[in-house]
Each structure stands twice: as C-alpha cells, then as structure tokens.
C-alpha cells in the first residue's frame, strides 16, 4: 500500500538533501519526493562506473537543484546540509569487487565521507533527520536465516566493513550529539534507473540487460541459491516510512523481501518476460565459489512492526516494469 497522503503531509514544502542523488537509489527517492512537493537538492560526485546519470532525474530536472560535489569535501557538505529538514545518505563506493584490489576508495568514501557529513550536520544542522542507505552485505555469512538485525555482523571484505563502520559512525553521532539517524540495510534492489554498463553490482538488472540484448544469462551451479530481490519502488516506500516514523530514530532496519527467489527462477522470469535471451548453466570457478556466501535473505519483521511496511511488488511485475523501462530508454544506459 502506497502512503502518498502521509508522505505529502510530511514532505511538502520541506527541504531534502539526497547524497548520491543521481544514482539508482538517490534518483528514485528524488522522483518520489518531488511528487510529494519536497524542495530537493541532489549532490553527486559522478564517479565513473558508480551509476550517476542525469537522465535518471529527467522528469524533475527543473524542480531539483543539482550540485556536483563529493561527500569528502567538507566545505561542500558544510554548505549543503544547512537548513535541510531531511538528509538521505546514499553516497558510497558501491562495488564490493573493487575493494579486493584497492581498499582505499571504500575507506575514504564510505568511512571518511560519512564522518565529514556527520560533522557538517553536528556543526551546522543538528536538527535534520538523516537516513543512511546501507547493505545486507554488512552481515557477511550467517548461520540462521532469515537474518534479523540482531544477527552479529561478520563482514568479509573491506567494502562491507566500511559500510558497517559508516553505520557505527552515524549511530555514535545519534547517541553523543542527538542527531536523529535511521540506519537501513538494503537487500538486492533492482529496477529502473540502475546502471547497466557493467556487471560488478546489480545482478538482477544485469541479467535483464543480457536478455534485452538476446544473450545468455549465466547461472552458476544449479541456480538454486536464494536471494530476496526487492523492487525499487518498494525500497523507496520503506525508506520514506523510516524517515517519517519517530519510533524508527536510532534504529537499524532491514529492507528486503520476505519471499526470496533463487537465481534460476529470476532468470526464467526474465527470459519469459523479455521473450528473448537464454539460460546458460555455468560451473563455479574456484574464485567465485570461495566468494559465494550461499543463501541469504533478511527478516523484515522489525520494519514491518515499526512502520507497517511490507513489499508489494511481485518478482514478475518488477521484472516486467524494469524491462519495459530499459527498452524505452536504452540509449541512456547502454
């Protein structure tokens, strides 16, 4: 159930800053907030390969202020956070593979950048509500599924460690300086406006690109490894509910799907919907097998209990909407 009236009351005329505002998640938030009457500022460093794309906000380009800057730039953050009512922090180094060869962008962007943002808020706007977009990768490998927020995080790589560190930094500012923070851990989000030029993150979207190009979708092993793929509109709904729910302040919340699907089902749904593409079963390489965490899906009882949110979009409906979007706007993403 969409909460349009609630969000209009909460955001109309309010000032909202979205860090990483031209990327997949940030732009999707921006479109929904613009429809609610928010006054938007979108900040994005436009780092190559991360997915920043001005076309993502084409429908609201004249209604949003865009600032091309980096969250590590203290002068920029000090200026941008002033007078904002809400800040959505979705700026990050977003490729877990990159950290295997170069850990410093993760440390610099995800940890130092978050500290810069929080210091700016402490000094210039401690009353703002801040929502952090994190990752389910922060859990690492887990023994019990679905993974609840009480699960002890055991992140494997620097990427996941850096996101967990950013979360702890924000929690510290909440406790010590009274800055109202909500921390989210997002699962496998897919949908329109995600980057489609490489396969280093966003596996569901990449599978759809392969089908649209009538190419083979590689399925490792028997394809029965499970993930909770979540459509972007459901993710945005959850984030906005967390932003406007006072009881969520100071909490950590999973945003995922309570009906996980396996990779084979995902690929079959994509091929059937696209009417092209094919499935190619592929053996695990030793490197990929070592990195594969196995089944993973999150428990969403906490966010459901606090906000009433539950995902509404089926895998079939989400895949159909995503494929339709990219077929119409292929030139802006390929």
CSV table of C-alpha atoms in Angstrom, one decimal:
chain,number,residue,atom,x,y,z
A,1,UNK,CA,0.0,0.0,0.0
A,2,UNK,CA,1.4,3.4,-1.0
A,3,UNK,CA,1.4,6.1,1.6
A,4,UNK,CA,1.0,9.1,-0.7
A,5,UNK,CA,-1.1,11.2,1.6
A,6,UNK,CA,1.2,10.6,4.6
A,7,UNK,CA,4.3,11.5,2.6
A,8,UNK,CA,2.7,14.6,1.1
A,9,UNK,CA,1.9,15.8,4.6
A,10,UNK,CA,5.4,15.0,5.8
A,11,UNK,CA,7.5,16.3,2.8
A,12,UNK,CA,5.5,19.0,1.1
A,13,UNK,CA,7.5,22.3,1.4
A,14,UNK,CA,10.3,20.6,3.3
A,15,UNK,CA,13.9,20.8,2.2
A,16,UNK,CA,15.5,17.4,1.4
A,17,UNK,CA,19.2,16.7,0.6
A,18,UNK,CA,20.0,13.4,-1.2
A,19,UNK,CA,23.7,12.5,-1.2
A,20,UNK,CA,24.3,10.3,-4.3
A,21,UNK,CA,21.2,11.9,-5.7
A,22,UNK,CA,21.8,11.0,-9.4
A,23,UNK,CA,22.4,7.3,-8.8
A,24,UNK,CA,19.8,4.5,-8.8
A,25,UNK,CA,18.6,4.8,-5.3
A,26,UNK,CA,19.0,8.5,-4.9
A,27,UNK,CA,17.3,9.4,-8.1
A,28,UNK,CA,14.4,7.0,-7.3
A,29,UNK,CA,14.0,8.7,-3.9
A,30,UNK,CA,14.1,12.1,-5.6
A,31,UNK,CA,11.3,11.3,-8.1
A,32,UNK,CA,9.0,10.2,-5.3
A,33,UNK,CA,9.9,13.1,-3.1
A,34,UNK,CA,9.3,15.6,-5.9
A,35,UNK,CA,5.8,14.2,-6.4
A,36,UNK,CA,5.2,14.8,-2.6
A,37,UNK,CA,6.2,18.5,-3.0
A,38,UNK,CA,9.6,18.4,-1.4
A,39,UNK,CA,12.3,21.0,-2.2
A,40,UNK,CA,15.2,18.9,-3.4
A,41,UNK,CA,18.9,19.3,-3.5
A,42,UNK,CA,20.8,16.4,-5.2
A,43,UNK,CA,24.5,16.0,-4.6
A,44,UNK,CA,26.6,13.6,-6.6
A,45,UNK,CA,30.3,13.2,-7.4
A,46,UNK,CA,29.5,11.5,-10.7
A,47,UNK,CA,32.4,9.0,-10.2
A,48,UNK,CA,32.7,6.9,-13.3
A,49,UNK,CA,31.0,3.5,-13.2
A,50,UNK,CA,29.0,4.2,-10.0
A,51,UNK,CA,25.8,4.9,-11.8
A,52,UNK,CA,25.3,8.6,-11.6
A,53,UNK,CA,23.2,9.7,-14.5
A,54,UNK,CA,21.4,13.0,-15.2
A,55,UNK,CA,18.8,11.1,-17.2
A,56,UNK,CA,17.7,9.4,-14.0
A,57,UNK,CA,16.0,12.7,-12.9
A,58,UNK,CA,14.9,13.9,-16.4
A,59,UNK,CA,11.2,14.1,-15.3
A,60,UNK,CA,12.1,16.5,-12.4
A,61,UNK,CA,15.2,18.2,-13.7
A,62,UNK,CA,13.8,21.7,-13.4
A,63,UNK,CA,12.4,21.0,-10.0
A,64,UNK,CA,15.7,20.0,-8.3
A,65,UNK,CA,18.9,21.7,-7.5
A,66,UNK,CA,21.9,19.6,-8.6
A,67,UNK,CA,25.3,20.0,-7.0
A,68,UNK,CA,28.3,18.1,-8.4
A,69,UNK,CA,30.4,17.5,-5.4
A,70,UNK,CA,31.9,14.8,-3.2
A,71,UNK,CA,30.9,13.9,0.3
A,72,UNK,CA,34.6,14.0,1.3
A,73,UNK,CA,34.6,17.8,0.6
A,74,UNK,CA,34.0,19.4,4.0
A,75,UNK,CA,33.3,22.8,2.5
A,76,UNK,CA,30.6,21.5,0.2
A,77,UNK,CA,29.0,19.4,2.9
A,78,UNK,CA,29.1,22.3,5.4
A,79,UNK,CA,27.2,24.4,3.0
A,80,UNK,CA,24.7,21.8,1.6
A,81,UNK,CA,23.4,20.5,4.9
A,82,UNK,CA,22.3,23.9,6.2
A,83,UNK,CA,18.5,24.3,6.6
A,84,UNK,CA,17.8,20.8,5.3
A,85,UNK,CA,14.9,19.0,7.0
A,86,UNK,CA,15.9,15.6,5.8
A,87,UNK,CA,19.1,14.1,4.5
A,88,UNK,CA,19.2,10.7,2.7
A,89,UNK,CA,22.8,9.4,2.6
A,90,UNK,CA,23.1,7.1,-0.4
A,91,UNK,CA,26.6,8.2,-1.5
A,92,UNK,CA,29.2,5.4,-1.3
A,93,UNK,CA,31.7,3.3,-3.1
A,94,UNK,CA,29.3,0.7,-4.2
A,95,UNK,CA,31.3,-2.2,-5.8
A,96,UNK,CA,32.4,-4.9,-3.4
A,97,UNK,CA,34.8,-6.4,-6.0
A,98,UNK,CA,36.8,-3.2,-6.3
A,99,UNK,CA,37.9,-3.3,-2.6
A,100,UNK,CA,39.5,-6.7,-3.3
A,101,UNK,CA,42.2,-4.9,-5.4
A,102,UNK,CA,42.1,-1.4,-3.9
A,103,UNK,CA,40.6,-0.9,-0.4
A,104,UNK,CA,41.2,2.8,-0.1
A,105,UNK,CA,38.2,4.2,-2.0
A,106,UNK,CA,35.9,2.2,0.4
A,107,UNK,CA,37.8,3.6,3.4
A,108,UNK,CA,38.0,7.1,2.0
A,109,UNK,CA,34.4,7.5,0.6
A,110,UNK,CA,32.4,5.3,2.9
A,111,UNK,CA,34.1,6.0,6.2
A,112,UNK,CA,35.8,9.4,5.9
A,113,UNK,CA,33.0,10.7,3.7
A,114,UNK,CA,30.3,9.7,6.2
A,115,UNK,CA,32.3,11.3,9.1
A,116,UNK,CA,32.5,14.6,7.0
A,117,UNK,CA,28.8,14.6,6.5
A,118,UNK,CA,28.0,13.9,10.2
A,119,UNK,CA,30.5,16.6,11.3
A,120,UNK,CA,28.8,19.1,8.9
A,121,UNK,CA,25.4,18.2,10.4
A,122,UNK,CA,26.7,18.5,14.0
A,123,UNK,CA,28.1,21.9,13.3
A,124,UNK,CA,25.5,23.4,11.0
A,125,UNK,CA,22.2,21.5,11.2
A,126,UNK,CA,21.9,19.0,14.1
A,127,UNK,CA,18.1,19.0,13.9
A,128,UNK,CA,17.9,17.3,10.5
A,129,UNK,CA,16.6,13.8,10.2
A,130,UNK,CA,19.2,11.6,8.5
A,131,UNK,CA,18.5,8.2,6.8
A,132,UNK,CA,21.5,6.0,5.8
A,133,UNK,CA,21.3,3.5,3.0
A,134,UNK,CA,23.5,0.5,3.9
A,135,UNK,CA,23.8,-3.0,2.6
A,136,UNK,CA,22.8,-6.5,3.6
A,137,UNK,CA,26.5,-7.4,2.9
A,138,UNK,CA,27.3,-5.9,6.3
A,139,UNK,CA,26.1,-9.2,7.8
A,140,UNK,CA,28.6,-11.3,5.9
A,141,UNK,CA,28.0,-15.1,6.2
A,142,UNK,CA,25.2,-16.0,8.5
A,143,UNK,CA,24.2,-19.3,10.1
A,144,UNK,CA,20.5,-18.6,10.6
A,145,UNK,CA,18.1,-17.4,8.0
A,146,UNK,CA,16.3,-15.1,7.6
A,147,UNK,CA,18.9,-12.7,9.0
A,148,UNK,CA,17.5,-10.3,11.6
A,149,UNK,CA,19.0,-7.1,12.8
A,150,UNK,CA,20.2,-8.8,15.9
A,151,UNK,CA,22.5,-11.0,13.9
A,152,UNK,CA,26.2,-10.4,14.7
A,153,UNK,CA,27.7,-8.8,11.6
A,154,UNK,CA,30.7,-10.7,10.2
A,155,UNK,CA,31.5,-8.8,7.0
A,156,UNK,CA,34.1,-10.4,4.8
A,157,UNK,CA,35.6,-7.6,2.7
A,158,UNK,CA,36.7,-4.0,3.2
A,159,UNK,CA,33.6,-2.8,1.2
A,160,UNK,CA,31.2,-4.4,3.7
A,161,UNK,CA,33.4,-3.5,6.7
A,162,UNK,CA,33.5,0.2,5.6
A,163,UNK,CA,29.7,0.3,5.3
A,164,UNK,CA,29.3,-1.2,8.8
A,165,UNK,CA,31.8,1.4,10.1
A,166,UNK,CA,29.8,4.2,8.5
A,167,UNK,CA,26.7,2.9,10.2
A,168,UNK,CA,28.5,2.9,13.6
A,169,UNK,CA,29.8,6.5,13.0
A,170,UNK,CA,26.2,7.7,12.4
A,171,UNK,CA,25.0,5.8,15.5
A,172,UNK,CA,27.7,7.5,17.5
A,173,UNK,CA,26.5,10.9,16.4
A,174,UNK,CA,23.0,9.9,17.2
A,175,UNK,CA,24.0,8.9,20.8
A,176,UNK,CA,26.5,11.6,21.5
A,177,UNK,CA,25.1,14.6,19.6
A,178,UNK,CA,21.4,13.9,19.3
A,179,UNK,CA,21.4,13.9,15.5
A,180,UNK,CA,18.3,11.9,14.5
A,181,UNK,CA,19.5,9.0,12.4
A,182,UNK,CA,17.8,5.9,10.9
A,183,UNK,CA,20.1,3.2,9.6
A,184,UNK,CA,18.9,0.8,6.9
A,185,UNK,CA,20.4,-2.3,5.4
A,186,UNK,CA,19.2,-2.9,1.8
A,187,UNK,CA,19.0,-6.2,0.1
A,188,UNK,CA,19.2,-6.9,-3.6
A,189,UNK,CA,17.4,-3.9,-5.1
A,190,UNK,CA,16.5,-3.9,-8.8
A,191,UNK,CA,14.5,-1.8,-11.2
A,192,UNK,CA,14.6,1.2,-13.5
A,193,UNK,CA,17.5,3.8,-13.3
A,194,UNK,CA,20.2,1.4,-12.2
A,195,UNK,CA,23.4,1.4,-14.2
A,196,UNK,CA,23.6,-1.2,-16.9
A,197,UNK,CA,27.1,-0.8,-18.4
A,198,UNK,CA,28.9,-3.5,-16.3
A,199,UNK,CA,28.1,-6.4,-14.1
A,200,UNK,CA,30.1,-5.6,-11.0
A,201,UNK,CA,26.9,-4.8,-9.0
A,202,UNK,CA,23.2,-5.2,-9.5
A,203,UNK,CA,23.0,-8.8,-10.7
A,204,UNK,CA,19.2,-8.8,-11.4
A,205,UNK,CA,19.5,-5.7,-13.6
A,206,UNK,CA,22.5,-7.2,-15.4
A,207,UNK,CA,20.5,-10.4,-16.2
A,208,UNK,CA,17.8,-8.2,-17.7
A,209,UNK,CA,20.3,-6.4,-19.9
A,210,UNK,CA,21.6,-9.7,-21.2
A,211,UNK,CA,18.0,-10.8,-22.0
A,212,UNK,CA,17.2,-7.5,-23.7
A,213,UNK,CA,20.4,-8.0,-25.8
A,214,UNK,CA,19.3,-11.6,-26.5
A,215,UNK,CA,22.4,-13.0,-24.9
A,216,UNK,CA,23.0,-15.9,-22.5
A,217,UNK,CA,22.3,-15.4,-18.7
A,218,UNK,CA,25.0,-17.3,-16.8
A,219,UNK,CA,23.6,-19.4,-13.9
A,220,UNK,CA,26.2,-20.8,-11.6
A,221,UNK,CA,25.7,-24.3,-10.2
A,222,UNK,CA,22.1,-25.4,-10.2
A,223,UNK,CA,20.8,-21.8,-9.8
A,224,UNK,CA,19.1,-22.7,-6.5
A,225,UNK,CA,20.9,-20.1,-4.3
A,226,UNK,CA,18.3,-17.8,-2.8
A,227,UNK,CA,18.2,-14.0,-2.5
A,228,UNK,CA,15.5,-11.6,-1.6
A,229,UNK,CA,15.2,-9.4,-4.7
A,230,UNK,CA,13.3,-6.2,-3.9
A,231,UNK,CA,11.8,-3.8,-6.5
A,232,UNK,CA,13.0,-0.2,-6.2
A,233,UNK,CA,9.5,1.3,-5.6
A,234,UNK,CA,9.1,-0.9,-2.5
A,235,UNK,CA,12.5,0.1,-1.3
A,236,UNK,CA,11.7,3.8,-1.7
A,237,UNK,CA,8.4,3.3,0.2
A,238,UNK,CA,10.3,1.7,3.1
A,239,UNK,CA,12.9,4.5,3.2
A,240,UNK,CA,10.4,7.2,3.3
A,241,UNK,CA,8.4,5.5,6.0
A,242,UNK,CA,11.5,5.2,8.1
A,243,UNK,CA,12.2,8.9,7.6
A,244,UNK,CA,8.8,10.0,8.9
A,245,UNK,CA,8.3,7.5,11.7
A,246,UNK,CA,9.7,8.9,15.0
A,247,UNK,CA,9.9,5.4,16.5
A,248,UNK,CA,12.5,4.5,13.9
A,249,UNK,CA,15.0,7.0,15.1
A,250,UNK,CA,18.2,5.4,16.3
A,251,UNK,CA,17.3,2.0,14.9
A,252,UNK,CA,18.8,-0.4,12.3
A,253,UNK,CA,16.3,-1.8,9.8
A,254,UNK,CA,16.5,-4.5,7.1
A,255,UNK,CA,14.8,-3.6,3.9
A,256,UNK,CA,14.3,-6.8,1.9
A,257,UNK,CA,11.7,-9.2,0.7
A,258,UNK,CA,10.0,-11.9,2.8
A,259,UNK,CA,9.6,-14.2,-0.2
A,260,UNK,CA,13.1,-15.0,-1.5
A,261,UNK,CA,13.7,-16.3,-5.0
A,262,UNK,CA,16.5,-18.3,-6.4
A,263,UNK,CA,18.7,-17.2,-9.3
A,264,UNK,CA,17.2,-19.8,-11.7
A,265,UNK,CA,13.7,-18.5,-11.0
A,266,UNK,CA,14.9,-14.9,-11.5
A,267,UNK,CA,16.5,-15.8,-14.9
A,268,UNK,CA,13.5,-17.8,-16.0
A,269,UNK,CA,11.2,-14.9,-15.2
A,270,UNK,CA,13.4,-12.5,-17.1
A,271,UNK,CA,13.6,-14.7,-20.2
A,272,UNK,CA,9.9,-15.3,-20.2
A,273,UNK,CA,9.1,-11.6,-19.8
A,274,UNK,CA,11.6,-10.4,-22.3
A,275,UNK,CA,10.7,-13.0,-24.9
A,276,UNK,CA,14.4,-13.5,-25.6
A,277,UNK,CA,17.7,-14.4,-24.0
A,278,UNK,CA,18.5,-17.8,-22.7
A,279,UNK,CA,19.9,-19.5,-19.6
A,280,UNK,CA,23.4,-21.0,-19.6
A,281,UNK,CA,24.3,-23.2,-16.7
A,282,UNK,CA,27.9,-22.5,-15.7
A,283,UNK,CA,30.2,-24.2,-13.2
A,284,UNK,CA,31.6,-22.2,-10.4
A,285,UNK,CA,35.2,-21.0,-10.8
A,286,UNK,CA,37.3,-21.6,-7.6
A,287,UNK,CA,37.4,-17.8,-7.0
A,288,UNK,CA,33.7,-17.3,-7.4
A,289,UNK,CA,32.9,-20.4,-5.2
A,290,UNK,CA,35.1,-19.0,-2.5
A,291,UNK,CA,33.3,-15.7,-2.5
A,292,UNK,CA,29.7,-17.1,-2.8
A,293,UNK,CA,28.0,-16.8,0.6
A,294,UNK,CA,25.2,-19.2,-0.2
A,295,UNK,CA,21.6,-18.4,0.5
A,296,UNK,CA,20.9,-15.0,2.0
A,297,UNK,CA,17.6,-13.3,2.8
A,298,UNK,CA,16.6,-10.9,5.6
A,299,UNK,CA,14.0,-10.8,8.3
A,300,UNK,CA,11.8,-7.7,7.8
A,301,UNK,CA,9.6,-8.2,10.9
A,302,UNK,CA,11.2,-5.2,12.6
A,303,UNK,CA,10.5,-2.6,9.9
A,304,UNK,CA,7.0,-4.1,9.4
A,305,UNK,CA,6.3,-3.8,13.1
A,306,UNK,CA,7.5,-0.2,13.4
A,307,UNK,CA,6.2,1.3,10.1
A,308,UNK,CA,3.7,-1.2,8.8
A,309,UNK,CA,5.8,-1.6,5.6
A,310,UNK,CA,5.8,-4.8,3.5
A,311,UNK,CA,6.9,-5.3,-0.1
A,312,UNK,CA,4.0,-5.1,-2.6
A,313,UNK,CA,5.7,-5.9,-5.9
A,314,UNK,CA,5.9,-9.4,-7.2
A,315,UNK,CA,9.1,-10.6,-9.0
A,316,UNK,CA,7.1,-10.9,-12.2
A,317,UNK,CA,5.7,-7.4,-12.0
A,318,UNK,CA,9.0,-5.9,-11.1
A,319,UNK,CA,10.9,-7.6,-13.9
A,320,UNK,CA,8.2,-6.6,-16.4
A,321,UNK,CA,8.4,-2.9,-15.3
A,322,UNK,CA,12.2,-2.9,-15.4
A,323,UNK,CA,12.5,-4.4,-18.8
A,324,UNK,CA,9.9,-2.0,-20.2
A,325,UNK,CA,11.8,1.0,-18.9
A,326,UNK,CA,15.1,0.0,-20.3
A,327,UNK,CA,13.7,-0.9,-23.7
A,328,UNK,CA,12.2,2.6,-23.9
A,329,UNK,CA,15.3,4.4,-22.6
A,330,UNK,CA,18.1,2.0,-23.7
A,331,UNK,CA,20.2,4.8,-25.3
A,332,UNK,CA,20.7,6.4,-21.9
A,333,UNK,CA,22.0,3.3,-20.1
A,334,UNK,CA,23.9,1.1,-22.5
